[in-house]
PDB file of C-alpha atoms in Angstrom:
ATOM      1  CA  UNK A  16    -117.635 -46.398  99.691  1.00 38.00           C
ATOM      2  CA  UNK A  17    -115.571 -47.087  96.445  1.00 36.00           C
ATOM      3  CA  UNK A  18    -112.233 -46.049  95.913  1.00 36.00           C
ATOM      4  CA  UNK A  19    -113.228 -43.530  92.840  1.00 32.00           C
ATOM      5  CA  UNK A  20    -116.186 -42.104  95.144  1.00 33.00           C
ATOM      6  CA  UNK A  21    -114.078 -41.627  97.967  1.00 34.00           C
ATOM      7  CA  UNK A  22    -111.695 -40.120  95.669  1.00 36.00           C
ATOM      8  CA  UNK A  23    -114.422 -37.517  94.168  1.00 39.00           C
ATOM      9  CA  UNK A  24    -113.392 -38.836  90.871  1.00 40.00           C
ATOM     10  CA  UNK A  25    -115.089 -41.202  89.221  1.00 39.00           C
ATOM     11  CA  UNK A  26    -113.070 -42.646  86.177  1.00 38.00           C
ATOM     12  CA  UNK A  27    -115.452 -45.397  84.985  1.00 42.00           C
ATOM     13  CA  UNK A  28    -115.986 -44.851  81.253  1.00 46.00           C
ATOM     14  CA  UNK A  29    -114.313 -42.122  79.007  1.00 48.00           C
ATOM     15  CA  UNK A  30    -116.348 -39.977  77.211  1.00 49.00           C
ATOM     16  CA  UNK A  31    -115.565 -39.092  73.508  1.00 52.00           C
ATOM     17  CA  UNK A  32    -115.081 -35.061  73.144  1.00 50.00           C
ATOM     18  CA  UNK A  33    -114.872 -33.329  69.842  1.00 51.00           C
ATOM     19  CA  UNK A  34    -110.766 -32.805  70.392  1.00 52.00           C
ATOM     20  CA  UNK A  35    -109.976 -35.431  73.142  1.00 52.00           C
ATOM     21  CA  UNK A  36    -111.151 -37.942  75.213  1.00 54.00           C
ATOM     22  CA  UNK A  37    -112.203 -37.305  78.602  1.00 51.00           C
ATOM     23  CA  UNK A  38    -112.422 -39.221  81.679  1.00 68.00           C
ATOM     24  CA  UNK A  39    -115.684 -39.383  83.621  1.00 78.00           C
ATOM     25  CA  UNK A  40    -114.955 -36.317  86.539  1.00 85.00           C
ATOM     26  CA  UNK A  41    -117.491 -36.504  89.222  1.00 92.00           C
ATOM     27  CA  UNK A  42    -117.775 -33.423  91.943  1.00 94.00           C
ATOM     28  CA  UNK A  43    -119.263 -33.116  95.152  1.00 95.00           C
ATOM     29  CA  UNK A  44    -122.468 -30.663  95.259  1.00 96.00           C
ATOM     30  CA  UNK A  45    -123.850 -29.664  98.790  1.00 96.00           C
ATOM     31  CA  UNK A  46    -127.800 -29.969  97.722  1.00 96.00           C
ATOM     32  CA  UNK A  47    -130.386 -27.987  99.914  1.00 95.00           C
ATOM     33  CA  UNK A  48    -133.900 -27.594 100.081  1.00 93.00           C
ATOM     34  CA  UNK A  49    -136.156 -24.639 100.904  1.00 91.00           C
ATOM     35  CA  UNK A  50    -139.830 -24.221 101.704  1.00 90.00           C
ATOM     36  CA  UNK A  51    -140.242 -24.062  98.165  1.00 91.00           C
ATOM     37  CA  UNK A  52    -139.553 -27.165  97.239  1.00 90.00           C
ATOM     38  CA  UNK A  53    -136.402 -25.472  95.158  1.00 94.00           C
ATOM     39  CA  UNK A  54    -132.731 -26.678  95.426  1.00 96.00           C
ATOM     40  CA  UNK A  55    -129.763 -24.974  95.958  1.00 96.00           C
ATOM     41  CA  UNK A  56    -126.540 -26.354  94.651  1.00 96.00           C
ATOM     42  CA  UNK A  57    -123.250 -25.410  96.158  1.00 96.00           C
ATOM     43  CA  UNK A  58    -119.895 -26.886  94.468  1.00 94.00           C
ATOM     44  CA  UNK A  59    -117.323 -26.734  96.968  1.00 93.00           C
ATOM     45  CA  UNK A  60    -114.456 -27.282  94.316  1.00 91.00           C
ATOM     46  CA  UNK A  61    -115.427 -23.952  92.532  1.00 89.00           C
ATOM     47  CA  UNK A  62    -115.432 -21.525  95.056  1.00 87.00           C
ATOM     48  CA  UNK A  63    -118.054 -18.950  95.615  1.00 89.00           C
ATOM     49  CA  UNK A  64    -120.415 -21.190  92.707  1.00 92.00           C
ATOM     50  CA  UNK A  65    -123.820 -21.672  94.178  1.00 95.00           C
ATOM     51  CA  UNK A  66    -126.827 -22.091  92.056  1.00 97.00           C
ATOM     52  CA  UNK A  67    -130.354 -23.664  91.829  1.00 97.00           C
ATOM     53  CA  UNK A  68    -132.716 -26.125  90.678  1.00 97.00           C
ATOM     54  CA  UNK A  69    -136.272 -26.566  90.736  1.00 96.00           C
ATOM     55  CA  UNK A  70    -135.838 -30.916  91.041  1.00 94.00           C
ATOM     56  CA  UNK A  71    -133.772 -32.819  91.664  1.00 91.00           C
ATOM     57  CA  UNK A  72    -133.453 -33.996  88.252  1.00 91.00           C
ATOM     58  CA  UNK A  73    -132.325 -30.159  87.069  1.00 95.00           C
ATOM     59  CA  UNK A  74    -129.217 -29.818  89.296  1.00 96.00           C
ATOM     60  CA  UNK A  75    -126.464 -31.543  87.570  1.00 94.00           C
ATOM     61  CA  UNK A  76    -127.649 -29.501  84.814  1.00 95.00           C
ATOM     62  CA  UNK A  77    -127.589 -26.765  86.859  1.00 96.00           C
ATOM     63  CA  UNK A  78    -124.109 -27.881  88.527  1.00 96.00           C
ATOM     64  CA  UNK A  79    -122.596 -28.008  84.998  1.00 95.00           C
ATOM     65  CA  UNK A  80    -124.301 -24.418  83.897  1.00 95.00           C
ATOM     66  CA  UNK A  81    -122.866 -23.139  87.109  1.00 95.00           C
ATOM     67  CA  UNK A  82    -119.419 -24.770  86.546  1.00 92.00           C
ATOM     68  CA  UNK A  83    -118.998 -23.447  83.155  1.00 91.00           C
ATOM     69  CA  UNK A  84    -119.956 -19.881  84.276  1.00 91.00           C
ATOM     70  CA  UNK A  85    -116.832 -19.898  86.904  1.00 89.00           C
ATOM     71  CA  UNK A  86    -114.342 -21.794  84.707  1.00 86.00           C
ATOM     72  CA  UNK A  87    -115.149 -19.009  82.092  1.00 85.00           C
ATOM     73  CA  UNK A  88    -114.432 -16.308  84.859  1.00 84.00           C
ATOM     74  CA  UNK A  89    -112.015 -18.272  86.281  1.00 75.00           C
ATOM     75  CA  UNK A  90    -108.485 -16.804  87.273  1.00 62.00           C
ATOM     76  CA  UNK A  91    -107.008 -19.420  89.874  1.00 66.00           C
ATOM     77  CA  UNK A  92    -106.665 -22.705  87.939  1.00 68.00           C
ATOM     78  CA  UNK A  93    -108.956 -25.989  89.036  1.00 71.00           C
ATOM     79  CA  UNK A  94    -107.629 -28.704  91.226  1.00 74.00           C
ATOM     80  CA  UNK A  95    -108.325 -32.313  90.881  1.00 80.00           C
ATOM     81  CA  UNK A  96    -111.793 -33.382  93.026  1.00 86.00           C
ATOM     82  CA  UNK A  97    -111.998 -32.512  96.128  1.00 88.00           C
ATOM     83  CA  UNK A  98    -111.601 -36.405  98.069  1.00 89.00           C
ATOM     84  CA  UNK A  99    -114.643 -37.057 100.268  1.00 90.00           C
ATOM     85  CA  UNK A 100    -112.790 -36.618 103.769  1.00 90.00           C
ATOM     86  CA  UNK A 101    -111.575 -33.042 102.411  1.00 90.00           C
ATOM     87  CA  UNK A 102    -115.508 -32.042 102.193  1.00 89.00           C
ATOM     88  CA  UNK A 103    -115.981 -28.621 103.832  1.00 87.00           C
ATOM     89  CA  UNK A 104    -116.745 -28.995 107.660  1.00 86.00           C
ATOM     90  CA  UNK A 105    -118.837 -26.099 107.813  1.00 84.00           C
ATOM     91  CA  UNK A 106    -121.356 -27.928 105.688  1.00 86.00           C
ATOM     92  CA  UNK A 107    -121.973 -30.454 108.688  1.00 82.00           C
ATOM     93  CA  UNK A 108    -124.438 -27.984 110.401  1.00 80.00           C
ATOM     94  CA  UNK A 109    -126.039 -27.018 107.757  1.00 86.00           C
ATOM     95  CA  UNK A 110    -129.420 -29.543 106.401  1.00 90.00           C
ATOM     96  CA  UNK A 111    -128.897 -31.542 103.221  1.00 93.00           C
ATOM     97  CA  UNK A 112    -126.528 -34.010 101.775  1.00 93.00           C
ATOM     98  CA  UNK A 113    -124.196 -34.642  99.321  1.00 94.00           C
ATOM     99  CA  UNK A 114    -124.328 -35.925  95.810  1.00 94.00           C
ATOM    100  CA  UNK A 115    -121.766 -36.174  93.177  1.00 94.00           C
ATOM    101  CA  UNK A 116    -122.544 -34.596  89.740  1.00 94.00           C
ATOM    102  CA  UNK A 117    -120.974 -35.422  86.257  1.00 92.00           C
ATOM    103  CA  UNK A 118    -118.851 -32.276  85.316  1.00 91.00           C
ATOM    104  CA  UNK A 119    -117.064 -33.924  82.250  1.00 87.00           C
ATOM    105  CA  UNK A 120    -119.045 -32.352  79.766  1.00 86.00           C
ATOM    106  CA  UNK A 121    -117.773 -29.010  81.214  1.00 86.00           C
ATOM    107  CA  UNK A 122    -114.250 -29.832  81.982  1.00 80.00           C
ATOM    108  CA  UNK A 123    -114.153 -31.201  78.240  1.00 78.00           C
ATOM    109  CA  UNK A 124    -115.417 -27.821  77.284  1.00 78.00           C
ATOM    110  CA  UNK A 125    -111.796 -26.419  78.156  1.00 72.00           C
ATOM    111  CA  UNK A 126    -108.740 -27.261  77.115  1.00 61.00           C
ATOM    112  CA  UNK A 127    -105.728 -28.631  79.426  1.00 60.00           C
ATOM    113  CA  UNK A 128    -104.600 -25.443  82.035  1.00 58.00           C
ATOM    114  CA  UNK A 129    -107.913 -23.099  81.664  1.00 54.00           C
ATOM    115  CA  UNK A 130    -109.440 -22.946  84.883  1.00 54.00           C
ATOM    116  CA  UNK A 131    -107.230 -26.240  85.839  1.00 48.00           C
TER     117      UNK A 131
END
């Protein structure tokens, strides 16, 4: 595993906002799936923000609605990315896997010290 995955943060390329640039910020999301064939999508860095996706191509979209919704709510302010070995242990008994998910389009969203 890379240094930037194992890190949480992936730094690669910066994208161009409207008032600064921002770095690439990847997130660990805890993806399940239900009888259904529907996803839930828990981000471990946001607390309490759990949401859902009907493919597996909807949930970063669904990560980054869900991410926007607490940062706009949000009264403790945002660490950096949670680092892979810091990944909630209570998730280990539970079925699914991890992914990361491009936040940067939300954390560009706010400016420096809201919600982090």
């Amino acid at each position: 595993m890379s240094r930037s995955r194992e890190r949480g943060a992936a730094c690669s390329q910066p994208l161009r906002g409207t008032a600064r640039i921002v770095r690439r910020m990847q997130y660990f999301a805890f993806v399940e799936r239900d009888a259904n064939r529907h996803y839930s999508v828990t981000l471990p860095d946001f607390p309490g923000c759990v949401t859902e996706a009907d493919s597996l191509v909807g949930i970063t979209e669904a990560a980054q609605h869900a991410a926007s919704a607490h940062l706009a709510a949000c009264v403790t302010p945002l660490g950096k990315p949670m680092r892979a070995e810091m990944l909630p242990p209570s998730f280990e008994t539970r079925e699914g896997y991890w992914m990361l998910v491009d936040l940067s389009p939300v954390i560009a969203a706010y400016p420096p010290g809201v919600g982090w």
